[in-house]
PDB file of C-alpha atoms in Angstrom:
ATOM      1  CA  SER A   8     -13.552  -2.451 -67.361  1.00 52.00           C
ATOM      2  CA  LYS A   9     -12.189   1.151 -67.666  1.00 57.00           C
ATOM      3  CA  PHE A  10      -8.955   0.002 -68.982  1.00 56.00           C
ATOM      4  CA  LEU A  11     -10.687  -1.618 -71.615  1.00 59.00           C
ATOM      5  CA  LYS A  12     -12.778   1.447 -72.576  1.00 63.00           C
ATOM      6  CA  THR A  13      -9.824   3.565 -72.302  1.00 65.00           C
ATOM      7  CA  GLU A  14      -8.037   1.290 -74.812  1.00 63.00           C
ATOM      8  CA  LEU A  15     -11.094   0.731 -77.146  1.00 63.00           C
ATOM      9  CA  MET A  16     -11.406   4.800 -77.437  1.00 67.00           C
ATOM     10  CA  THR A  17      -7.581   4.910 -78.198  1.00 68.00           C
ATOM     11  CA  LEU A  18      -8.044   1.843 -80.846  1.00 66.00           C
ATOM     12  CA  ASN A  19     -11.031   3.695 -82.528  1.00 68.00           C
ATOM     13  CA  LYS A  20      -9.484   6.948 -82.892  1.00 69.00           C
ATOM     14  CA  GLU A  21      -6.262   5.249 -84.447  1.00 67.00           C
ATOM     15  CA  PHE A  22      -7.692   2.627 -86.780  1.00 67.00           C
ATOM     16  CA  GLY A  23     -11.401   3.031 -87.042  1.00 70.00           C
ATOM     17  CA  LYS A  24     -14.269   1.074 -86.007  1.00 74.00           C
ATOM     18  CA  MET A  25     -13.403  -1.952 -83.434  1.00 77.00           C
ATOM     19  CA  THR A  26     -16.018  -4.420 -82.236  1.00 82.00           C
ATOM     20  CA  VAL A  27     -15.585  -5.894 -78.647  1.00 82.00           C
ATOM     21  CA  ILE A  28     -17.462  -9.099 -77.832  1.00 86.00           C
ATOM     22  CA  LYS A  29     -17.515  -9.329 -74.109  1.00 84.00           C
ATOM     23  CA  VAL A  30     -18.509 -12.562 -72.531  1.00 85.00           C
ATOM     24  CA  PRO A  31     -17.894 -13.692 -68.819  1.00 84.00           C
ATOM     25  CA  CYS A  32     -15.633 -16.459 -68.868  1.00 80.00           C
ATOM     26  CA  LYS A  33     -17.887 -19.082 -67.260  1.00 80.00           C
ATOM     27  CA  GLU A  34     -20.291 -18.580 -70.296  1.00 86.00           C
ATOM     28  CA  SER A  35     -17.932 -19.255 -72.938  1.00 88.00           C
ATOM     29  CA  LYS A  36     -17.991 -22.502 -75.025  1.00 90.00           C
ATOM     30  CA  GLY A  37     -14.309 -22.423 -75.979  1.00 90.00           C
ATOM     31  CA  ALA A  38     -12.073 -21.062 -79.049  1.00 91.00           C
ATOM     32  CA  CYS A  39     -14.175 -22.406 -81.671  1.00 95.00           C
ATOM     33  CA  TRP A  40     -17.237 -21.196 -80.347  1.00 94.00           C
ATOM     34  CA  ALA A  41     -15.308 -17.666 -79.655  1.00 93.00           C
ATOM     35  CA  ARG A  42     -14.194 -17.745 -83.273  1.00 94.00           C
ATOM     36  CA  SER A  43     -17.671 -18.463 -84.334  1.00 96.00           C
ATOM     37  CA  LYS A  44     -18.906 -15.291 -82.693  1.00 95.00           C
ATOM     38  CA  ILE A  45     -15.864 -13.110 -83.976  1.00 93.00           C
ATOM     39  CA  GLN A  46     -16.809 -14.645 -87.580  1.00 95.00           C
ATOM     40  CA  ASP A  47     -20.340 -13.162 -87.207  1.00 94.00           C
ATOM     41  CA  GLN A  48     -18.837  -9.936 -87.510  1.00 92.00           C
ATOM     42  CA  TYR A  49     -17.736 -10.492 -91.029  1.00 94.00           C
ATOM     43  CA  SER A  50     -19.205  -7.555 -92.891  1.00 92.00           C
ATOM     44  CA  LYS A  51     -17.442  -8.115 -96.975  1.00 93.00           C
ATOM     45  CA  GLU A  52     -14.179  -7.004 -95.850  1.00 94.00           C
ATOM     46  CA  LYS A  53     -11.794  -7.736 -98.499  1.00 96.00           C
ATOM     47  CA  TYR A  54      -9.277 -10.002 -96.524  1.00 97.00           C
ATOM     48  CA  ILE A  55      -9.499 -11.737 -93.075  1.00 96.00           C
ATOM     49  CA  LEU A  56      -6.887 -12.591 -90.553  1.00 96.00           C
ATOM     50  CA  GLN A  57      -7.445 -14.789 -87.685  1.00 96.00           C
ATOM     51  CA  LEU A  58      -5.021 -14.898 -84.964  1.00 94.00           C
ATOM     52  CA  ASP A  59      -4.540 -15.219 -81.115  1.00 89.00           C
ATOM     53  CA  SER A  60      -4.287 -12.367 -78.566  1.00 83.00           C
ATOM     54  CA  HIS A  61      -0.463 -13.186 -78.182  1.00 88.00           C
ATOM     55  CA  HIS A  62       1.636 -12.001 -81.038  1.00 93.00           C
ATOM     56  CA  ARG A  63       4.184  -9.541 -82.197  1.00 94.00           C
ATOM     57  CA  PHE A  64       4.458  -8.221 -86.104  1.00 96.00           C
ATOM     58  CA  VAL A  65       7.047  -6.957 -88.377  1.00 96.00           C
ATOM     59  CA  GLU A  66       6.851  -3.541 -89.486  1.00 95.00           C
ATOM     60  CA  ASN A  67       4.438  -3.234 -92.657  1.00 96.00           C
ATOM     61  CA  TRP A  68       3.311  -6.703 -92.109  1.00 96.00           C
ATOM     62  CA  ASP A  69      -0.260  -6.297 -93.458  1.00 95.00           C
ATOM     63  CA  THR A  70       0.871  -4.682 -96.893  1.00 96.00           C
ATOM     64  CA  SER A  71       3.411  -7.445 -97.067  1.00 96.00           C
ATOM     65  CA  LEU A  72       1.017 -10.204 -96.564  1.00 97.00           C
ATOM     66  CA  ILE A  73      -1.397  -8.872 -98.980  1.00 97.00           C
ATOM     67  CA  LYS A  74       1.401  -8.527-101.305  1.00 97.00           C
ATOM     68  CA  GLU A  75       2.187 -12.229-100.935  1.00 97.00           C
ATOM     69  CA  LEU A  76      -1.527 -13.245-101.300  1.00 97.00           C
ATOM     70  CA  LYS A  77      -1.598 -11.288-104.749  1.00 97.00           C
ATOM     71  CA  THR A  78       1.559 -13.208-105.741  1.00 96.00           C
ATOM     72  CA  LEU A  79      -0.526 -16.448-105.511  1.00 97.00           C
ATOM     73  CA  GLN A  80      -3.111 -15.462-107.141  1.00 98.00           C
ATOM     74  CA  ARG A  81      -1.224 -14.368-109.865  1.00 97.00           C
ATOM     75  CA  ARG A  82       0.426 -17.630-110.123  1.00 96.00           C
ATOM     76  CA  GLY A  83      -3.210 -19.116-110.542  1.00 97.00           C
ATOM     77  CA  TYR A  84      -4.504 -19.683-106.693  1.00 98.00           C
ATOM     78  CA  ASN A  85      -7.750 -18.177-106.814  1.00 97.00           C
ATOM     79  CA  LYS A  86      -8.276 -19.130-103.457  1.00 98.00           C
ATOM     80  CA  PRO A  87      -5.147 -18.887-101.291  1.00 98.00           C
ATOM     81  CA  ILE A  88      -4.648 -19.274 -97.529  1.00 98.00           C
ATOM     82  CA  LEU A  89      -1.545 -18.324 -95.853  1.00 98.00           C
ATOM     83  CA  THR A  90      -1.234 -20.183 -92.192  1.00 98.00           C
ATOM     84  CA  ALA A  91       1.514 -21.456 -89.744  1.00 96.00           C
ATOM     85  CA  TYR A  92       2.651 -22.353 -86.406  1.00 96.00           C
ATOM     86  CA  LEU A  93       4.248 -18.778 -86.255  1.00 97.00           C
ATOM     87  CA  PRO A  94       8.084 -18.550 -84.780  1.00 97.00           C
ATOM     88  CA  SER A  95       8.287 -17.904 -81.253  1.00 96.00           C
ATOM     89  CA  TYR A  96       8.682 -15.108 -79.167  1.00 95.00           C
ATOM     90  CA  GLU A  97       9.135 -14.964 -75.433  1.00 92.00           C
ATOM     91  CA  PRO A  98       7.709 -11.405 -73.785  1.00 90.00           C
ATOM     92  CA  ASP A  99      10.162 -11.713 -70.863  1.00 89.00           C
ATOM     93  CA  LYS A 100      13.263 -11.425 -73.197  1.00 90.00           C
ATOM     94  CA  GLU A 101      11.996  -9.164 -75.728  1.00 89.00           C
ATOM     95  CA  PRO A 102      12.956  -8.791 -78.575  1.00 88.00           C
ATOM     96  CA  ASN A 103      16.172 -11.252 -78.269  1.00 91.00           C
ATOM     97  CA  GLY A 104      13.620 -14.171 -77.365  1.00 90.00           C
ATOM     98  CA  ARG A 105      12.278 -13.970 -81.160  1.00 95.00           C
ATOM     99  CA  ILE A 106      13.051 -16.864 -83.387  1.00 96.00           C
ATOM    100  CA  ASN A 107      13.712 -15.301 -86.815  1.00 96.00           C
ATOM    101  CA  GLU A 108      12.956 -18.565 -89.182  1.00 97.00           C
ATOM    102  CA  PRO A 109       9.601 -19.364 -90.573  1.00 98.00           C
ATOM    103  CA  TRP A 110       8.268 -22.581 -89.744  1.00 97.00           C
ATOM    104  CA  GLU A 111       6.195 -24.868 -91.540  1.00 97.00           C
ATOM    105  CA  LEU A 112       3.838 -27.557 -90.548  1.00 97.00           C
ATOM    106  CA  LYS A 113       4.480 -31.655 -90.482  1.00 96.00           C
ATOM    107  CA  PHE A 114       2.623 -34.406 -89.543  1.00 95.00           C
ATOM    108  CA  ASP A 115       3.162 -35.633 -85.924  1.00 95.00           C
ATOM    109  CA  ARG A 116       0.788 -38.348 -84.500  1.00 95.00           C
ATOM    110  CA  PHE A 117      -2.993 -39.207 -84.789  1.00 94.00           C
ATOM    111  CA  LEU A 118      -4.760 -38.921 -81.443  1.00 93.00           C
ATOM    112  CA  PRO A 119      -6.937 -42.223 -80.246  1.00 94.00           C
ATOM    113  CA  GLN A 120      -9.564 -40.265 -81.009  1.00 94.00           C
ATOM    114  CA  GLY A 121      -9.059 -39.533 -84.502  1.00 93.00           C
ATOM    115  CA  PRO A 122      -7.612 -35.609 -85.253  1.00 94.00           C
ATOM    116  CA  ALA A 123      -4.026 -35.926 -86.872  1.00 93.00           C
ATOM    117  CA  MET A 124      -2.047 -33.575 -84.910  1.00 92.00           C
ATOM    118  CA  PRO A 125       0.990 -31.230 -86.358  1.00 93.00           C
ATOM    119  CA  GLN A 126       4.418 -30.145 -85.064  1.00 95.00           C
ATOM    120  CA  PRO A 127       6.052 -27.279 -86.629  1.00 96.00           C
ATOM    121  CA  GLU A 128       9.700 -27.617 -88.094  1.00 96.00           C
ATOM    122  CA  THR A 129      12.101 -24.472 -89.624  1.00 97.00           C
ATOM    123  CA  ILE A 130      11.934 -24.410 -93.258  1.00 97.00           C
ATOM    124  CA  ASP A 131      15.347 -24.950 -93.792  1.00 92.00           C
ATOM    125  CA  ASP A 132      15.901 -23.537 -97.650  1.00 95.00           C
ATOM    126  CA  HIS A 133      13.673 -20.261 -96.837  1.00 96.00           C
ATOM    127  CA  ALA A 134      16.441 -17.714 -97.491  1.00 95.00           C
ATOM    128  CA  SER A 135      16.519 -19.043-101.466  1.00 96.00           C
ATOM    129  CA  LEU A 136      12.836 -18.871-101.641  1.00 96.00           C
ATOM    130  CA  LYS A 137      10.958 -16.892-103.972  1.00 93.00           C
ATOM    131  CA  GLY A 138       7.321 -17.542-102.344  1.00 94.00           C
ATOM    132  CA  PRO A 139       5.333 -19.231 -99.733  1.00 97.00           C
ATOM    133  CA  VAL A 140       5.200 -23.148 -99.890  1.00 96.00           C
ATOM    134  CA  GLY A 141       2.591 -25.884-100.038  1.00 97.00           C
ATOM    135  CA  ALA A 142       1.071 -26.526 -97.003  1.00 97.00           C
ATOM    136  CA  ARG A 143      -0.877 -29.842 -95.942  1.00 96.00           C
ATOM    137  CA  LEU A 144      -1.644 -28.861 -92.236  1.00 96.00           C
ATOM    138  CA  TYR A 145      -3.134 -25.690 -90.581  1.00 93.00           C
ATOM    139  CA  SER A 146      -2.750 -23.294 -87.833  1.00 96.00           C
ATOM    140  CA  ALA A 147      -5.848 -21.797 -86.281  1.00 94.00           C
ATOM    141  CA  HIS A 148      -3.556 -19.184 -84.442  1.00 94.00           C
ATOM    142  CA  PHE A 149      -2.665 -17.505 -87.882  1.00 97.00           C
ATOM    143  CA  ILE A 150      -4.980 -17.778 -91.038  1.00 97.00           C
ATOM    144  CA  PHE A 151      -4.760 -14.820 -93.685  1.00 98.00           C
ATOM    145  CA  SER A 152      -6.968 -15.177 -96.811  1.00 98.00           C
ATOM    146  CA  ILE A 153      -9.514 -13.342 -98.862  1.00 98.00           C
ATOM    147  CA  GLY A 154     -12.494 -12.310 -97.176  1.00 97.00           C
ATOM    148  CA  ASP A 155     -14.762 -15.189 -98.815  1.00 97.00           C
ATOM    149  CA  TYR A 156     -13.233 -17.409 -96.579  1.00 97.00           C
ATOM    150  CA  TYR A 157     -15.120 -16.441 -93.833  1.00 96.00           C
ATOM    151  CA  LYS A 158     -18.191 -17.259 -95.970  1.00 95.00           C
ATOM    152  CA  ASP A 159     -17.295 -20.296 -97.312  1.00 97.00           C
ATOM    153  CA  ILE A 160     -15.271 -21.809 -94.172  1.00 97.00           C
ATOM    154  CA  LEU A 161     -17.974 -21.350 -91.175  1.00 97.00           C
ATOM    155  CA  TYR A 162     -16.389 -22.174 -87.988  1.00 97.00           C
ATOM    156  CA  ASP A 163     -18.539 -25.069 -86.184  1.00 97.00           C
ATOM    157  CA  PRO A 164     -19.438 -23.839 -82.730  1.00 96.00           C
ATOM    158  CA  ASP A 165     -19.379 -27.165 -81.247  1.00 95.00           C
ATOM    159  CA  PHE A 166     -16.095 -28.214 -81.991  1.00 94.00           C
ATOM    160  CA  TYR A 167     -13.761 -27.310 -78.885  1.00 92.00           C
ATOM    161  CA  PHE A 168     -10.077 -27.532 -78.984  1.00 87.00           C
ATOM    162  CA  HIS A 169      -8.660 -30.949 -80.528  1.00 86.00           C
ATOM    163  CA  GLY A 170      -9.097 -31.725 -84.025  1.00 91.00           C
ATOM    164  CA  GLU A 171     -10.113 -27.846 -85.014  1.00 94.00           C
ATOM    165  CA  GLU A 172      -6.889 -27.316 -87.418  1.00 95.00           C
ATOM    166  CA  VAL A 173      -7.193 -30.553 -89.366  1.00 96.00           C
ATOM    167  CA  SER A 174     -11.031 -30.055 -89.768  1.00 96.00           C
ATOM    168  CA  LEU A 175     -10.479 -26.671 -91.080  1.00 96.00           C
ATOM    169  CA  ILE A 176      -7.498 -27.738 -93.799  1.00 97.00           C
ATOM    170  CA  ILE A 177      -9.743 -30.618 -94.992  1.00 98.00           C
ATOM    171  CA  ARG A 178     -12.794 -28.414 -95.065  1.00 98.00           C
ATOM    172  CA  ALA A 179     -10.624 -25.812 -96.701  1.00 98.00           C
ATOM    173  CA  TYR A 180      -9.103 -27.844 -99.199  1.00 98.00           C
ATOM    174  CA  THR A 181     -12.116 -29.161-100.572  1.00 98.00           C
ATOM    175  CA  HIS A 182     -13.926 -26.098-100.622  1.00 98.00           C
ATOM    176  CA  GLY A 183     -11.423 -25.082-103.827  1.00 98.00           C
ATOM    177  CA  TYR A 184      -8.944 -23.264-101.272  1.00 98.00           C
ATOM    178  CA  ASP A 185      -5.229 -23.790-101.994  1.00 98.00           C
ATOM    179  CA  ILE A 186      -2.841 -23.587 -98.605  1.00 98.00           C
ATOM    180  CA  PHE A 187       0.360 -22.015 -97.955  1.00 98.00           C
ATOM    181  CA  HIS A 188       3.119 -21.466 -95.225  1.00 98.00           C
ATOM    182  CA  PRO A 189       5.065 -18.094 -95.456  1.00 97.00           C
ATOM    183  CA  HIS A 190       8.522 -18.130 -96.601  1.00 97.00           C
ATOM    184  CA  LYS A 191       9.209 -15.277 -94.401  1.00 96.00           C
ATOM    185  CA  VAL A 192       8.714 -14.146 -91.026  1.00 97.00           C
ATOM    186  CA  PHE A 193       5.486 -12.000 -90.528  1.00 97.00           C
ATOM    187  CA  ALA A 194       4.726 -12.356 -87.209  1.00 97.00           C
ATOM    188  CA  TRP A 195       5.722 -14.244 -84.047  1.00 97.00           C
ATOM    189  CA  HIS A 196       3.378 -16.285 -81.510  1.00 96.00           C
ATOM    190  CA  HIS A 197       3.630 -16.723 -77.759  1.00 94.00           C
ATOM    191  CA  TYR A 198       3.075 -20.604 -77.125  1.00 91.00           C
ATOM    192  CA  THR A 199       3.837 -21.518 -73.473  1.00 82.00           C
ATOM    193  CA  ARG A 200       1.864 -18.417 -71.588  1.00 78.00           C
ATOM    194  CA  GLU A 201       2.804 -20.193 -68.389  1.00 76.00           C
ATOM    195  CA  GLY A 202       0.517 -18.935 -65.355  1.00 75.00           C
ATOM    196  CA  SER A 203      -2.020 -17.951 -67.709  1.00 81.00           C
ATOM    197  CA  LYS A 204      -5.539 -19.243 -66.974  1.00 79.00           C
ATOM    198  CA  LYS A 205      -7.111 -21.140 -70.039  1.00 79.00           C
ATOM    199  CA  HIS A 206     -10.645 -21.804 -70.569  1.00 80.00           C
ATOM    200  CA  TRP A 207     -10.210 -25.655 -69.255  1.00 80.00           C
ATOM    201  CA  ASP A 208      -9.260 -23.958 -65.624  1.00 81.00           C
ATOM    202  CA  ASP A 209     -12.720 -22.268 -65.523  1.00 80.00           C
ATOM    203  CA  VAL A 210     -15.024 -24.808 -66.996  1.00 79.00           C
ATOM    204  CA  SER A 211     -15.200 -28.074 -65.552  1.00 78.00           C
ATOM    205  CA  GLU A 212     -17.234 -29.653 -68.424  1.00 80.00           C
ATOM    206  CA  TRP A 213     -14.731 -29.059 -70.950  1.00 84.00           C
ATOM    207  CA  SER A 214     -13.793 -32.284 -71.469  1.00 86.00           C
ATOM    208  CA  GLU A 215     -17.508 -33.363 -72.795  1.00 89.00           C
ATOM    209  CA  SER A 216     -17.199 -30.408 -75.440  1.00 89.00           C
ATOM    210  CA  ASN A 217     -13.910 -32.076 -76.523  1.00 89.00           C
ATOM    211  CA  ASP A 218     -15.399 -35.397 -76.689  1.00 92.00           C
ATOM    212  CA  THR A 219     -18.219 -33.726 -78.832  1.00 92.00           C
ATOM    213  CA  SER A 220     -15.505 -32.187 -81.413  1.00 93.00           C
ATOM    214  CA  HIS A 221     -13.646 -35.416 -81.564  1.00 95.00           C
ATOM    215  CA  ALA A 222     -17.426 -37.010 -82.761  1.00 96.00           C
ATOM    216  CA  ARG A 223     -17.900 -34.347 -84.855  1.00 96.00           C
ATOM    217  CA  TYR A 224     -14.576 -34.784 -86.734  1.00 96.00           C
ATOM    218  CA  ARG A 225     -15.098 -38.695 -87.138  1.00 96.00           C
ATOM    219  CA  GLN A 226     -18.274 -37.746 -88.776  1.00 97.00           C
ATOM    220  CA  LEU A 227     -16.464 -35.255 -90.933  1.00 97.00           C
ATOM    221  CA  VAL A 228     -13.722 -37.601 -92.391  1.00 96.00           C
ATOM    222  CA  GLY A 229     -15.819 -40.761 -92.204  1.00 95.00           C
ATOM    223  CA  ILE A 230     -14.311 -42.586 -89.420  1.00 94.00           C
ATOM    224  CA  GLU A 231     -17.506 -43.370 -88.171  1.00 93.00           C
ATOM    225  CA  ASP A 232     -20.918 -42.657 -89.239  1.00 93.00           C
ATOM    226  CA  SER A 233     -22.860 -41.764 -85.949  1.00 89.00           C
ATOM    227  CA  GLY A 234     -25.692 -39.582 -87.556  1.00 94.00           C
ATOM    228  CA  ILE A 235     -24.346 -36.359 -86.847  1.00 96.00           C
ATOM    229  CA  ASP A 236     -25.714 -33.583 -89.507  1.00 96.00           C
ATOM    230  CA  LEU A 237     -23.067 -31.236 -89.818  1.00 97.00           C
ATOM    231  CA  GLY A 238     -24.873 -29.113 -92.158  1.00 97.00           C
ATOM    232  CA  VAL A 239     -22.868 -25.913 -93.335  1.00 97.00           C
ATOM    233  CA  TYR A 240     -19.618 -27.366 -91.335  1.00 97.00           C
ATOM    234  CA  GLY A 241     -19.002 -30.067 -93.758  1.00 97.00           C
ATOM    235  CA  LEU A 242     -16.903 -30.775 -96.852  1.00 98.00           C
ATOM    236  CA  GLY A 243     -17.121 -28.515 -99.746  1.00 97.00           C
ATOM    237  CA  THR A 244     -17.810 -29.752-103.291  1.00 97.00           C
ATOM    238  CA  GLU A 245     -15.056 -28.859-105.240  1.00 98.00           C
ATOM    239  CA  ARG A 246     -12.458 -31.394-103.924  1.00 98.00           C
ATOM    240  CA  THR A 247     -13.156 -34.562-102.376  1.00 98.00           C
ATOM    241  CA  LEU A 248     -11.810 -35.946 -99.232  1.00 97.00           C
ATOM    242  CA  LYS A 249      -9.906 -38.614-101.271  1.00 97.00           C
ATOM    243  CA  ASP A 250      -8.053 -35.896-103.029  1.00 98.00           C
ATOM    244  CA  TYR A 251      -7.078 -34.073 -99.693  1.00 97.00           C
ATOM    245  CA  ILE A 252      -5.658 -37.373 -98.722  1.00 96.00           C
ATOM    246  CA  ARG A 253      -3.660 -37.654-101.929  1.00 97.00           C
ATOM    247  CA  TYR A 254      -2.536 -34.223-101.663  1.00 96.00           C
ATOM    248  CA  SER A 255      -1.200 -34.546 -98.051  1.00 94.00           C
TER     249      SER A 255
END
């Protein structure tokens, strides 16, 4: 606790106001619930960045990402999103453990419960590209967009883990957002985190929460009608689910 307070004071002094939401691990309801709590802090900022805690960044990553977003807007995409499974890094091999090629997301498989699962692949022609490439799938550990994204795509706190990302891209697309993968490396993500505690290590009833996620996903995409009222966590009205199916 003392270390956290010291770090927070340092960050506040260097970067301005920082907000920390402290929750005992036993009271946490998982990633989507936590991201919903973070989203509640949105205060009309011009841009939003969603990420996990274990990243590394290139120098001037923020101004570079803003430039990419503005370029997409000049091309007619009024509500662009940059997202990707970022290339990996290994903390104990820094900086030699970094992969320096951008990744895109491709379809891997459907889970028996419904959600589509992505897998990353290298953007092979990235060196010759002049801008981001169209994305059909989503990463929750890296989302950069205009501030309105956090007003339009509210995080469903009753989602748990599986189904989070594909539900987000469907909802964003139907709300009129256009989704892209960066053609350059702006950041890296640490994937394995061997030995690190996960939420499901602390909370025994996590599987029930995951089942709830699956049911809400199936309701969202019309696999089944179980009478769940998704409310503000449902589809948008600017495009239809069929539009996304054709697009993807």
